[in-house]
Amino acid sequence: MARSVTTRRKIVYTVLAWGVGLLIFFPILWTILTSFKTEADAIAAPPKFLFFHWTLENYAVVQERSDYMRHLWNSIVIAGGSTLLGTVVAVPAAWSMAFVPSRRTKDILMWMLSTKMLPAVGVLYPIYLMFIQLGLLDTRTGLVIVMMLINLPIIIWMLFTYFREIPGEILEAARMDGATLRAEILYVLTPMALPGIASTILLNVILAWNEAFWTLNLTAANAGPLTAFIASYSSPEGLFFAKLSAASVMAFAPILVLGWFSQKQLVRGLTFGAVK
Amino acid sequence: MAQARKRRLRLSAIIGTVPMMIVAIGVYVIGIAFTVFWSFTDSKLFPNSTLVGFKQYHRLWQDDRWLVAVQNIWIFGILLMVFALAFGFLLAVFMDQEIRQEDLLRSIYLYPFAMSLIVTGLVWQWMLDPNFGIEHTVRSLGWANFQFSPLVDPNTAIYGLVVAGIWQGSGVTMAILLAGLRGIDAEIWKAARIDGIPIWRVYIFIVIPMMRGSIGTAFVLIAVGVVRVYDLVVAMTGGGPGISTNMPAVYVIDMITKSYNVGQGMAAATIMLLPVIAVIALIGLGRIVSTRRKNAAILRAEATA
């Protein structure tokens, strides 16, 4: 709190802030509402806000037409798998940078992070060719690997910022008591950093879930996750807004729900650790 | 004994970072090396190694589609940066006034950023559609002359993308700037009030300069998003109408998948990589110089002592 605010101003600010919040949330809300409308109600003028014929038909049609469940499963496997794999690689790296720093640690970290800032098209084509060679094109395994690679710098950075907050003396004490390195990381560091690891995992799942550049260019019918599924509704669907909305809701609902139950982690994760 | 343990610790530290280094070098360095190499070749559908010098670059800068893409990314980037930072800052100042249910509200502000740009693009394509979206709704409420359908006109379509981008980026900018705002010592407000300085001046001349860390973070986050922008365009306009919303990343993909001109696509990709690599190199160089200076200063201090 920066300075004291009078009650009346506080109410005015609260109303205003919530008004803006509603405005920001409106496109999402409207999409959700439209997904329950019939196509006729979806384009009615003036728009029907709540009093329309509620129906689940759009969802059934979308599932039937483009096999939502298959894409959902792909998304879960890709986001979950890449996160798991990335965390396994990142924990030792973050541990060594946070607790056994050398003169070069800061430089390596900055360099790692800077790779994340490079435009992905710079490496797309070589990876694409490599995927053809290895038979990884349009497979979930291939995407798990790519997602792990592109998000690894973020995972390491996030874990590093969390690990840094843990006093190194505790790990040293464990070491003095004869704990092996594996035990030190697994039974001392991990439990203490659990909230941080949870945020990191959440962020990475969201990033992998939303990633479209790689999924659109490296998958087709077989391994396409939800982003590919929703992109297929882009242009030819033009006039079927209720179905388009249903498809959109099916794609973002898991994130919305996940985010709702982990608001603190969401804030810290999405701001890449900048917000405590 | 302690020495040996320390050495072993160092060794495990190095082993710990090895997988990460392999990944970073393997993907980025080798990938980029290939991209740059092919940009100097005559590659068509598949890469070959017939070197042609700067021919692909020469042709690239004569291609209207590329020129439009470059112009678009500047318009998109600058407008998005200005508006996202401005809105983000205003929202952060709002949120700093003891708002009720702040955590909840902050999550709502952040939701757009948690959604895929594909979804964002689709939803906004629809919001900006003259037959169904905002324009249609406002007209049906009585304002018959209301106009807000930027995506239809090639001259304004890029601003439609900017609107969607601002919607997506303002919330996260707010969250970062709010953290910066909260980090400022409350004494400053007291001191400013005692001195009778108007609040807006405190914000502009004292608070904003003190927030440069978080402003920098937000700046980098938005800039990274701008350089990579691809999915938003694909979902929202597909680069149209015509070529009016083409972006560099879209251009590269089109060159590879539609024009079968890998060489020129790689030239475009190299051009996209250049400014980012230059900035990274500059920052790296700055770090080296500053540590050298520090070391020199320490040596000098030791010499005089």
XYZ file of N, CA, C and O in Angstrom, chain A residues 1-5 10 13-14 16-18 20-21 24-28 30-31 34 43-47 89 92-93 95-97 100-102 106-108 110-112 114-127 129 149-150 152 156 175-176 181 206 210 212-213 216-217 227 230-231 233-234 239 241 244-245 248 251-252 255-256 259-260 263-264 266-267 270-272 274-275, chain B residues 5 9-10 12-13 16-17 19-21 23-25 27-29 31-32 34-35 38 45-47 91 94 96-101 103-119 122-127 129 132 136-137 140 167 172 175-176 179 182 186 189 193 199 203 217 220-221 224 227-228 230-231 234-235 249 252-253 256 262 266 269 272-273 276-277 280 287:
752
model
N 0.855 -1.207 0.000
C 0.000 0.000 0.000
C 0.872 1.231 0.000
O 1.707 1.432 0.859
N 0.653 2.071 -0.970
C 1.524 3.222 -1.133
C 1.135 4.362 -0.212
O 1.950 4.893 0.517
N -0.117 4.755 -0.269
C -0.502 5.858 0.613
C -1.924 5.621 1.075
O -2.665 4.843 0.499
N -2.322 6.286 2.152
C -3.651 6.050 2.691
C -4.695 6.619 1.731
O -4.507 7.658 1.118
N -5.803 5.912 1.613
C -6.842 6.300 0.680
C -8.134 6.441 1.460
O -8.447 5.611 2.305
N -11.783 4.918 -2.172
C -11.523 3.494 -2.272
C -12.656 2.805 -3.035
O -12.425 1.967 -3.897
N -12.450 3.684 -6.756
C -11.378 2.933 -7.421
C -11.770 1.472 -7.587
O -11.519 0.876 -8.628
N -12.387 0.903 -6.548
C -12.772 -0.501 -6.630
C -13.753 -0.716 -7.775
O -13.600 -1.624 -8.591
N -14.225 1.160 -10.405
C -13.534 1.370 -11.679
C -12.677 0.158 -12.054
O -12.743 -0.339 -13.183
N -11.907 -0.319 -11.094
C -11.008 -1.440 -11.381
C -11.807 -2.671 -11.788
O -11.417 -3.403 -12.695
N -12.927 -2.896 -11.107
C -13.757 -4.045 -11.466
C -14.415 -3.842 -12.822
O -14.626 -4.798 -13.568
N -13.070 -2.248 -15.348
C -12.033 -2.598 -16.324
C -11.854 -4.107 -16.381
O -11.730 -4.698 -17.455
N -11.883 -4.740 -15.213
C -11.748 -6.197 -15.149
C -12.828 -6.885 -15.969
O -12.563 -7.809 -16.730
N -12.142 -6.481 -19.625
C -11.099 -7.399 -20.082
C -11.653 -8.809 -20.182
O -11.358 -9.549 -21.108
N -12.505 -9.167 -19.219
C -13.016 -10.526 -19.194
C -14.135 -10.731 -20.213
O -14.451 -11.866 -20.570
N -14.718 -9.630 -20.696
C -15.905 -9.737 -21.536
C -15.744 -10.665 -22.749
O -16.607 -11.518 -22.975
N -14.665 -10.524 -23.549
C -14.546 -11.424 -24.705
C -14.574 -12.901 -24.319
O -15.174 -13.711 -25.016
N -13.956 -13.218 -23.164
C -13.952 -14.614 -22.722
C -15.367 -15.035 -22.331
O -15.872 -16.076 -22.751
N -18.202 -13.717 -23.240
C -19.080 -13.743 -24.392
C -18.883 -15.026 -25.199
O -19.859 -15.629 -25.663
N -17.651 -15.457 -25.305
C -17.365 -16.711 -26.011
C -18.016 -17.884 -25.288
O -18.622 -18.762 -25.912
N -21.796 -17.685 -25.853
C -22.168 -18.025 -27.229
C -22.083 -19.519 -27.493
O -22.848 -20.063 -28.279
N -26.135 -15.013 -33.577
C -25.989 -13.832 -34.427
C -27.206 -12.912 -34.330
O -27.373 -12.009 -35.127
N -28.035 -13.139 -33.306
C -29.249 -12.330 -33.167
C -28.902 -10.875 -32.877
O -27.901 -10.573 -32.241
N -29.737 -9.958 -33.383
C -29.563 -8.541 -33.081
C -30.866 -7.989 -32.516
O -31.908 -8.196 -33.114
N -30.859 -7.292 -31.396
C -29.703 -7.089 -30.508
C -29.276 -8.396 -29.847
O -30.088 -9.292 -29.717
N -28.003 -8.472 -29.437
C -27.484 -9.730 -28.893
C -28.258 -10.186 -27.662
O -28.679 -9.367 -26.857
N 15.577 -32.339 -16.194
C 16.854 -31.778 -16.654
C 17.191 -30.508 -15.893
O 18.348 -30.224 -15.599
N 18.746 -30.338 -11.568
C 20.193 -30.354 -11.279
C 20.902 -29.084 -11.756
O 21.772 -28.552 -11.045
N 20.511 -28.593 -12.935
C 21.161 -27.391 -13.458
C 20.899 -26.197 -12.545
O 21.820 -25.455 -12.195
N 20.033 -26.291 -9.440
C 20.692 -26.536 -8.155
C 22.145 -26.089 -8.218
O 22.640 -25.376 -7.349
N 22.852 -26.507 -9.276
C 24.275 -26.195 -9.311
C 24.499 -24.693 -9.480
O 25.435 -24.139 -8.924
N 23.610 -24.024 -10.203
C 23.821 -22.583 -10.373
C 23.467 -21.797 -9.123
O 24.053 -20.766 -8.831
N 26.199 -23.863 -6.081
C 27.635 -23.976 -6.334
C 27.998 -22.986 -7.440
O 28.446 -23.391 -8.510
N 27.765 -21.703 -7.199
C 27.989 -20.748 -8.283
C 29.475 -20.586 -8.594
O 30.313 -20.702 -7.704
N 29.765 -20.372 -9.864
C 31.141 -20.069 -10.231
C 31.148 -18.676 -10.875
O 30.111 -18.025 -10.951
N 26.531 -16.578 -13.792
C 25.629 -15.500 -14.238
C 25.598 -15.405 -15.753
O 24.537 -15.231 -16.366
N 26.772 -15.523 -16.373
C 26.843 -15.413 -17.837
C 26.089 -16.561 -18.508
O 25.335 -16.345 -19.457
N 26.296 -17.772 -17.972
C 25.616 -18.933 -18.551
C 24.108 -18.756 -18.447
O 23.364 -18.994 -19.389
N 22.366 -15.949 -18.200
C 21.892 -14.913 -19.121
C 21.850 -15.461 -20.545
O 20.912 -15.202 -21.299
N 22.859 -16.251 -20.880
C 22.923 -16.794 -22.218
C 21.768 -17.763 -22.467
O 21.120 -17.742 -23.512
N 21.507 -18.613 -21.449
C 20.387 -19.547 -21.507
C 19.084 -18.793 -21.782
O 18.310 -19.148 -22.649
N 18.676 -15.835 -22.937
C 18.633 -15.074 -24.184
C 18.204 -15.950 -25.357
O 17.619 -15.454 -26.318
N 18.462 -17.274 -25.266
C 18.013 -18.140 -26.358
C 16.492 -18.101 -26.469
O 15.943 -18.266 -27.545
N 15.834 -17.877 -25.346
C 14.369 -17.829 -25.340
C 13.875 -16.587 -26.086
O 12.724 -16.516 -26.492
N 14.728 -15.603 -26.215
C 14.296 -14.365 -26.869
C 14.457 -14.423 -28.382
O 13.955 -13.578 -29.097
N 15.189 -15.419 -28.862
C 15.366 -15.530 -30.308
C 14.057 -15.962 -30.958
O 13.337 -16.787 -30.418
N 13.746 -15.409 -32.119
C 12.539 -15.850 -32.820
C 12.672 -17.308 -33.236
O 13.703 -17.720 -33.776
N 11.611 -18.078 -32.987
C 11.672 -19.522 -33.218
C 11.860 -19.870 -34.696
O 12.418 -20.915 -35.003
N 11.428 -18.985 -35.616
C 11.613 -19.318 -37.037
C 13.073 -19.500 -37.379
O 13.387 -20.166 -38.366
N 13.961 -18.911 -36.583
C 15.388 -19.020 -36.844
C 15.890 -20.454 -36.806
O 16.876 -20.781 -37.442
N 15.212 -21.308 -36.039
C 15.655 -22.697 -35.943
C 14.608 -23.675 -36.445
O 14.824 -24.879 -36.413
N 13.483 -23.165 -36.922
C 12.399 -24.068 -37.324
C 12.814 -25.035 -38.426
O 12.628 -26.245 -38.307
N 13.401 -24.514 -39.485
C 13.625 -25.353 -40.651
C 14.653 -26.464 -40.396
O 14.388 -27.621 -40.736
N 15.797 -26.152 -39.766
C 16.720 -27.250 -39.420
C 16.050 -28.321 -38.566
O 16.249 -29.524 -38.806
N 15.250 -27.903 -37.604
C 14.590 -28.896 -36.751
C 13.559 -29.689 -37.545
O 13.440 -30.908 -37.395
N 13.680 -30.463 -40.720
C 14.387 -31.468 -41.518
C 14.879 -32.627 -40.650
O 14.790 -33.787 -41.024
N 12.693 -28.536 -25.152
C 13.840 -27.726 -25.540
C 13.524 -26.237 -25.456
O 14.299 -25.455 -24.907
N 12.372 -25.831 -25.997
C 12.135 -24.389 -26.057
C 11.774 -23.810 -24.695
O 12.014 -22.641 -24.435
N 12.917 -25.073 -21.735
C 13.939 -25.369 -20.732
C 14.570 -24.107 -20.109
O 14.709 -24.037 -18.884
N 14.569 -23.462 -16.063
C 15.803 -23.304 -15.288
C 15.824 -21.952 -14.578
O 16.134 -21.863 -13.386
N 24.549 -32.143 3.970
C 25.753 -32.732 3.408
C 26.689 -33.187 4.530
O 27.285 -34.249 4.483
N 26.791 -32.321 5.562
C 27.653 -32.645 6.698
C 27.181 -33.910 7.397
O 27.973 -34.696 7.908
N 24.364 -36.586 -2.660
C 23.855 -35.501 -3.477
C 22.414 -35.758 -3.902
O 21.561 -34.871 -3.891
N 1.175 -24.356 -18.986
C 0.411 -23.343 -19.722
C 1.127 -22.961 -21.012
O 0.521 -22.884 -22.087
N -0.352 -23.702 -24.748
C -0.709 -22.611 -25.658
C 0.178 -22.519 -26.888
O -0.142 -21.790 -27.820
N 1.745 -22.553 -30.254
C 1.109 -22.842 -31.539
C 2.103 -22.847 -32.683
O 1.912 -23.554 -33.658
N 3.172 -22.067 -32.558
C 4.115 -21.985 -33.673
C 4.641 -23.369 -34.040
O 4.587 -23.784 -35.190
N 1.694 -26.041 -34.954
C 1.101 -25.868 -36.281
C 2.049 -26.328 -37.370
O 1.614 -26.838 -38.395
N 3.343 -26.142 -37.153
C 4.292 -26.444 -38.215
C 4.876 -27.847 -38.158
O 5.470 -28.309 -39.124
N -4.246 -26.546 -29.821
C -4.021 -25.325 -30.599
C -4.197 -25.591 -32.091
O -4.752 -24.756 -32.809
N -8.000 -25.957 -32.736
C -8.742 -24.695 -32.773
C -8.372 -23.886 -34.015
O -9.207 -23.219 -34.612
N -7.120 -23.982 -34.426
C -6.708 -23.247 -35.624
C -7.442 -23.757 -36.863
O -7.691 -23.010 -37.798
N -10.380 -24.333 -37.063
C -11.692 -23.692 -37.118
C -11.598 -22.257 -37.603
O -12.583 -21.538 -37.632
N -10.383 -21.825 -37.917
C -10.169 -20.396 -38.178
C -11.014 -19.824 -39.308
O -11.953 -19.083 -39.075
N -19.128 -18.693 -40.594
C -20.458 -18.291 -40.167
C -21.003 -19.071 -38.981
O -22.065 -18.765 -38.481
N -20.600 -19.330 -35.595
C -19.934 -18.763 -34.436
C -20.179 -19.540 -33.155
O -19.315 -19.576 -32.292
N -17.754 -22.382 -33.302
C -16.418 -21.823 -33.110
C -16.187 -21.518 -31.626
O -15.137 -21.821 -31.061
N -17.193 -20.928 -30.996
C -17.079 -20.592 -29.575
C -16.935 -21.849 -28.735
O -16.121 -21.890 -27.801
N -13.482 -23.025 -29.034
C -12.570 -22.175 -28.261
C -12.660 -22.489 -26.776
O -11.646 -22.630 -26.093
N -10.926 -25.450 -25.780
C -9.472 -25.318 -25.799
C -8.963 -24.557 -24.586
O -7.918 -24.898 -24.028
N -9.668 -23.496 -24.135
C -9.095 -22.725 -23.023
C -9.650 -23.083 -21.651
O -9.093 -22.674 -20.639
N -7.191 -24.414 -18.977
C -6.294 -23.395 -18.438
C -7.021 -22.490 -17.457
O -6.511 -22.144 -16.390
N -8.255 -22.114 -17.833
C -9.053 -21.239 -16.971
C -9.263 -21.883 -15.603
O -9.080 -21.259 -14.563
N -5.911 -22.268 -13.705
C -5.481 -20.963 -13.217
C -6.294 -20.516 -12.008
O -5.785 -19.896 -11.079
N -7.581 -20.834 -12.021
C -8.461 -20.400 -10.944
C -8.046 -21.009 -9.613
O -8.069 -20.362 -8.575
N -4.139 -19.384 -8.223
C -3.971 -17.987 -8.630
C -2.585 -17.437 -8.308
O -1.990 -16.742 -9.110
N -2.092 -17.753 -7.096
C -0.780 -17.223 -6.712
C 0.311 -17.725 -7.642
O 1.143 -16.959 -8.120
N -0.096 -18.821 -10.595
C -0.343 -18.301 -11.935
C 0.314 -16.934 -12.099
O 1.006 -16.669 -13.067
N 0.124 -16.080 -11.089
C 0.668 -14.725 -11.181
C 2.191 -14.767 -11.230
O 2.809 -14.164 -12.089
N 3.316 -16.588 -14.636
C 3.122 -15.857 -15.884
C 4.006 -14.629 -15.983
O 4.276 -14.128 -17.062
N 4.441 -14.113 -14.832
C 5.343 -12.968 -14.885
C 6.796 -13.432 -14.773
O 7.676 -12.648 -14.488
N 7.016 -14.720 -14.992
C 8.347 -15.311 -15.017
C 9.136 -15.027 -13.746
O 10.309 -14.701 -13.793
N 8.869 -12.549 -11.766
C 9.089 -11.149 -11.425
C 8.171 -10.711 -10.287
O 8.475 -9.774 -9.566
N 7.038 -11.373 -10.125
C 6.099 -11.012 -9.074
C 6.099 -12.098 -8.022
O 5.836 -13.250 -8.322
N 35.940 -32.893 -0.877
C 34.497 -32.795 -0.930
C 34.083 -31.599 -1.805
O 33.166 -31.670 -2.603
N 31.914 -31.570 -5.212
C 30.720 -30.746 -5.340
C 30.761 -29.964 -6.657
O 29.792 -29.869 -7.389
N 31.940 -29.392 -6.921
C 32.114 -28.644 -8.155
C 31.867 -29.516 -9.370
O 31.230 -29.111 -10.335
N 30.027 -32.239 -9.509
C 28.600 -32.526 -9.704
C 27.881 -31.306 -10.261
O 26.930 -31.442 -11.017
N 28.352 -30.122 -9.859
C 27.722 -28.904 -10.375
C 27.902 -28.832 -11.882
O 26.972 -28.494 -12.619
N 25.735 -31.343 -13.515
C 24.337 -30.895 -13.483
C 23.984 -29.977 -14.630
O 22.862 -29.999 -15.141
N 24.952 -29.140 -15.028
C 24.629 -28.174 -16.076
C 24.866 -28.727 -17.482
O 24.451 -28.116 -18.448
N 23.581 -31.355 -19.295
C 22.441 -31.588 -20.196
C 21.886 -30.286 -20.748
O 21.577 -30.167 -21.930
N 21.795 -29.265 -19.868
C 21.259 -27.981 -20.268
C 22.116 -27.332 -21.356
O 21.607 -26.794 -22.326
N 23.449 -27.453 -21.178
C 24.346 -26.849 -22.164
C 24.228 -27.550 -23.512
O 24.183 -26.909 -24.556
N 21.691 -29.092 -24.698
C 20.432 -28.690 -25.302
C 20.562 -27.318 -25.948
O 20.222 -27.107 -27.110
N 21.111 -26.376 -25.175
C 21.181 -25.011 -25.678
C 22.095 -24.922 -26.889
O 21.734 -24.320 -27.912
N 23.268 -25.559 -26.800
C 24.193 -25.486 -27.927
C 23.626 -26.252 -29.117
O 23.565 -25.755 -30.234
N 20.567 -27.139 -29.982
C 19.429 -26.589 -30.692
C 19.747 -25.234 -31.282
O 19.613 -25.014 -32.486
N 20.196 -24.337 -30.447
C 20.259 -22.959 -30.906
C 21.464 -22.690 -31.796
O 21.319 -22.178 -32.897
N 22.617 -23.070 -31.326
C 23.806 -22.743 -32.101
C 23.812 -23.488 -33.437
O 23.939 -22.880 -34.503
N 21.284 -25.063 -34.955
C 20.111 -24.669 -35.750
C 20.337 -23.351 -36.463
O 20.110 -23.217 -37.670
N 20.813 -22.373 -35.716
C 21.028 -21.049 -36.300
C 22.127 -21.102 -37.357
O 22.018 -20.482 -38.417
N 22.870 -23.544 -39.359
C 22.292 -24.064 -40.593
C 21.434 -23.016 -41.290
O 21.517 -22.818 -42.509
N 20.606 -22.331 -40.514
C 19.725 -21.311 -41.089
C 20.545 -20.261 -41.826
O 20.247 -19.902 -42.972
N 22.181 -21.744 -45.082
C 21.246 -21.925 -46.198
C 20.799 -20.593 -46.797
O 20.379 -20.534 -47.951
N 13.094 -26.151 -52.945
C 12.193 -26.955 -52.111
C 12.960 -27.617 -50.967
O 12.494 -27.681 -49.837
N 14.150 -28.112 -51.289
C 15.007 -28.689 -50.259
C 16.334 -27.943 -50.239
O 16.743 -27.378 -51.252
N 16.997 -27.943 -49.089
C 18.252 -27.210 -49.018
C 19.332 -27.851 -49.889
O 19.408 -29.078 -49.975
N -3.416 0.607 -14.849
C -4.083 -0.464 -14.091
C -3.340 -0.748 -12.797
O -3.953 -0.962 -11.752
N -4.144 1.855 -10.295
C -5.479 1.546 -9.790
C -5.432 0.480 -8.711
O -5.987 0.609 -7.638
N -3.228 -0.368 -6.868
C -2.462 -0.024 -5.677
C -3.300 0.781 -4.678
O -2.792 1.227 -3.673
N -4.587 0.980 -4.965
C -5.427 1.836 -4.116
C -6.331 1.027 -3.200
O -7.492 1.363 -3.017
N -5.818 -0.039 -2.635
C -6.618 -0.867 -1.719
C -7.922 -1.319 -2.342
O -9.008 -1.121 -1.824
N -7.807 -1.937 -3.503
C -8.972 -2.492 -4.178
C -9.442 -3.731 -3.431
O -8.635 -4.488 -2.911
N -10.786 -3.895 -3.375
C -11.284 -5.120 -2.743
C -11.078 -6.315 -3.648
O -11.143 -6.182 -4.857
N -10.861 -7.473 -3.053
C -10.710 -8.723 -3.811
C -9.595 -8.613 -4.842
O -9.733 -9.020 -5.982
N -6.684 -10.048 -5.288
C -6.096 -11.257 -5.878
C -6.947 -11.794 -7.015
O -6.449 -12.173 -8.064
N -8.255 -11.808 -6.756
C -9.202 -12.305 -7.746
C -9.130 -11.459 -9.014
O -9.034 -11.966 -10.128
N -9.151 -10.145 -8.822
C -9.138 -9.219 -9.950
C -7.846 -9.362 -10.749
O -7.840 -9.336 -11.978
N -6.750 -9.553 -10.023
C -5.470 -9.678 -10.690
C -5.455 -10.920 -11.589
O -4.942 -10.893 -12.695
N -6.071 -11.993 -11.108
C -6.149 -13.201 -11.937
C -6.964 -12.945 -13.194
O -6.619 -13.413 -14.279
N -8.057 -12.186 -13.035
C -8.902 -11.901 -14.198
C -8.113 -11.096 -15.222
O -8.149 -11.370 -16.416
N -7.362 -10.108 -14.739
C -6.528 -9.314 -15.649
C -5.509 -10.186 -16.374
O -5.119 -9.893 -17.495
N -5.069 -11.241 -15.690
C -4.024 -12.086 -16.265
C -4.559 -13.163 -17.211
O -3.809 -13.731 -17.984
N -5.849 -13.444 -17.123
C -6.407 -14.523 -17.935
C -6.088 -14.414 -19.424
O -5.700 -15.403 -20.044
N -6.252 -13.220 -20.033
C -5.932 -13.157 -21.470
C -4.538 -13.655 -21.790
O -4.317 -14.307 -22.806
N -3.582 -13.389 -20.904
C -2.204 -13.799 -21.151
C -2.043 -15.310 -21.005
O -1.111 -15.887 -21.548
N -2.955 -15.923 -20.260
C -2.857 -17.371 -20.055
C -3.513 -18.136 -21.190
O -3.466 -19.347 -21.223
N -4.144 -17.409 -22.120
C -4.819 -18.102 -23.215
C -3.931 -18.143 -24.448
O -3.117 -17.265 -24.670
N -4.139 -19.178 -25.230
C -3.359 -19.314 -26.459
C -3.663 -18.153 -27.405
O -4.787 -17.688 -27.493
N -2.626 -17.688 -28.105
C -2.837 -16.606 -29.068
C -3.763 -17.043 -30.199
O -4.379 -16.213 -30.850
N -3.848 -18.343 -30.417
C -4.784 -18.844 -31.418
C -6.213 -18.522 -30.988
O -7.019 -17.997 -31.763
N -6.516 -18.813 -29.733
C -7.854 -18.520 -29.221
C -8.091 -17.011 -29.225
O -9.128 -16.528 -29.669
N -8.865 -15.877 -32.690
C -10.200 -16.258 -33.154
C -11.279 -15.401 -32.498
O -12.178 -14.895 -33.156
N -11.152 -15.256 -31.172
C -12.172 -14.500 -30.452
C -12.216 -13.063 -30.955
O -13.287 -12.504 -31.179
N -11.048 -12.465 -31.198
C -11.038 -11.071 -31.641
C -11.409 -10.915 -33.104
O -11.980 -9.904 -33.502
N -11.104 -11.931 -33.890
C -11.554 -11.906 -35.274
C -13.065 -11.752 -35.301
O -13.635 -11.007 -36.080
N -13.674 -12.424 -34.358
C -15.112 -12.452 -34.288
C -15.649 -11.158 -33.653
O -16.606 -10.551 -34.142
N -14.970 -10.676 -32.601
C -15.391 -9.414 -31.969
C -15.317 -8.247 -32.954
O -16.070 -7.289 -32.859
N -15.623 -8.524 -36.264
C -16.362 -8.783 -37.499
C -17.554 -7.814 -37.593
O -18.349 -7.728 -36.664
N -21.128 -9.326 -36.843
C -21.510 -9.994 -35.604
C -20.922 -9.337 -34.358
O -21.453 -9.493 -33.279
N -21.523 -4.325 -34.888
C -22.890 -4.803 -35.061
C -23.710 -4.563 -33.795
O -24.835 -4.061 -33.830
N -23.089 -4.906 -32.650
C -23.795 -4.767 -31.377
C -24.113 -3.314 -31.069
O -25.250 -2.972 -30.729
N -26.852 -2.018 -33.263
C -28.184 -2.506 -32.936
C -28.713 -1.847 -31.664
O -29.892 -1.900 -31.380
N -5.026 -6.281 -25.639
C -5.910 -7.026 -24.737
C -5.129 -8.141 -24.064
O -5.266 -8.394 -22.872
N -0.675 -8.670 -17.941
C 0.588 -9.173 -17.414
C 1.547 -8.011 -17.158
O 2.297 -8.006 -16.180
N 0.616 -6.676 -13.846
C 1.084 -7.483 -12.716
C 2.556 -7.205 -12.419
O 2.955 -7.079 -11.260
N 3.357 -7.067 -13.474
C 4.788 -6.813 -13.277
C 5.018 -5.418 -12.711
O 5.777 -5.230 -11.753
N 4.081 -5.066 -9.051
C 5.122 -5.560 -8.141
C 6.195 -4.494 -7.947
O 6.700 -4.294 -6.843
N 4.846 -1.743 -5.678
C 4.788 -2.164 -4.269
C 6.172 -2.166 -3.632
O 6.300 -2.072 -2.424
N 7.343 3.366 1.143
C 6.172 4.194 1.435
C 6.557 5.575 1.950
O 5.788 6.533 1.846
N 6.100 8.599 -0.411
C 4.790 9.258 -0.519
C 4.612 10.281 0.592
O 4.133 11.387 0.368
N 4.196 14.319 0.176
C 3.007 15.029 0.643
C 3.396 16.194 1.563
O 2.837 17.274 1.494
N 0.499 14.631 -6.836
C 0.717 13.187 -6.973
C 1.243 12.796 -8.351
O 2.151 11.980 -8.466
N 4.589 10.523 -9.337
C 4.629 9.339 -10.186
C 5.658 9.498 -11.295
O 6.504 8.650 -11.523
N 11.647 -5.331 -17.283
C 11.147 -6.697 -17.417
C 9.948 -6.736 -18.351
O 9.867 -7.571 -19.261
N 10.982 -6.198 -21.983
C 11.578 -7.393 -22.607
C 10.497 -8.414 -22.956
O 10.466 -8.972 -24.054
N 9.570 -8.617 -22.010
C 8.502 -9.599 -22.222
C 7.676 -9.241 -23.459
O 7.377 -10.100 -24.301
N 9.857 -9.588 -26.747
C 10.008 -10.980 -27.151
C 8.746 -11.461 -27.855
O 8.795 -12.106 -28.903
N 8.561 -9.951 -31.524
C 9.452 -10.538 -32.522
C 8.933 -11.901 -32.979
O 9.046 -12.264 -34.143
N 8.321 -12.646 -32.055
C 7.891 -13.989 -32.419
C 6.476 -14.031 -32.962
O 5.983 -15.109 -33.248
N 3.255 -14.764 -34.478
C 2.944 -15.654 -35.592
C 1.517 -16.182 -35.448
O 0.674 -15.953 -36.307
N 1.269 -16.857 -34.324
C -0.030 -17.511 -34.149
C -1.195 -16.526 -34.185
O -2.250 -16.839 -34.713
N -1.930 -15.798 -37.777
C -2.493 -16.969 -38.449
C -3.964 -17.147 -38.075
O -4.811 -17.397 -38.931
N -4.275 -16.994 -36.801
C -5.643 -17.228 -36.357
C -6.565 -16.065 -36.701
O -7.740 -16.248 -36.966
N 7.599 -13.596 -39.395
C 7.568 -15.041 -39.130
C 6.631 -15.747 -40.111
O 6.927 -16.836 -40.595
N 8.384 -16.103 -43.479
C 9.354 -17.196 -43.531
C 8.645 -18.533 -43.774
O 9.023 -19.311 -44.651
N 7.600 -18.784 -43.016
C 6.861 -20.045 -43.153
C 6.257 -20.154 -44.559
O 6.322 -21.214 -45.195
N 8.805 -21.149 -47.126
C 9.186 -22.561 -47.086
C 8.052 -23.442 -47.596
O 8.256 -24.316 -48.425
N 13.373 -21.994 -50.014
C 14.000 -22.101 -48.699
C 15.098 -21.055 -48.521
O 15.203 -20.423 -47.471
N 15.204 -18.516 -45.478
C 16.282 -18.528 -44.486
C 16.944 -17.146 -44.392
O 17.364 -16.728 -43.311
N 14.715 -15.258 -42.186
C 14.889 -15.703 -40.805
C 16.178 -15.137 -40.211
O 16.213 -14.728 -39.049
N 15.711 -11.683 -39.202
C 14.968 -11.596 -37.942
C 15.857 -11.881 -36.741
O 15.679 -11.314 -35.670
N 16.804 -12.796 -36.944
C 17.687 -13.159 -35.829
C 18.674 -12.039 -35.500
O 19.026 -11.830 -34.343
N 18.099 -9.341 -32.663
C 18.041 -9.951 -31.334
C 19.441 -10.362 -30.890
O 19.859 -10.108 -29.757
N 20.186 -11.006 -31.829
C 21.550 -11.416 -31.490
C 22.416 -10.194 -31.179
O 23.217 -10.205 -30.237
N 21.616 -9.027 -27.683
C 22.190 -9.944 -26.697
C 23.707 -9.760 -26.604
O 24.277 -9.695 -25.512
N 28.462 -6.378 -19.975
C 28.770 -7.083 -18.730
C 30.274 -7.299 -18.593
O 30.857 -7.078 -17.539
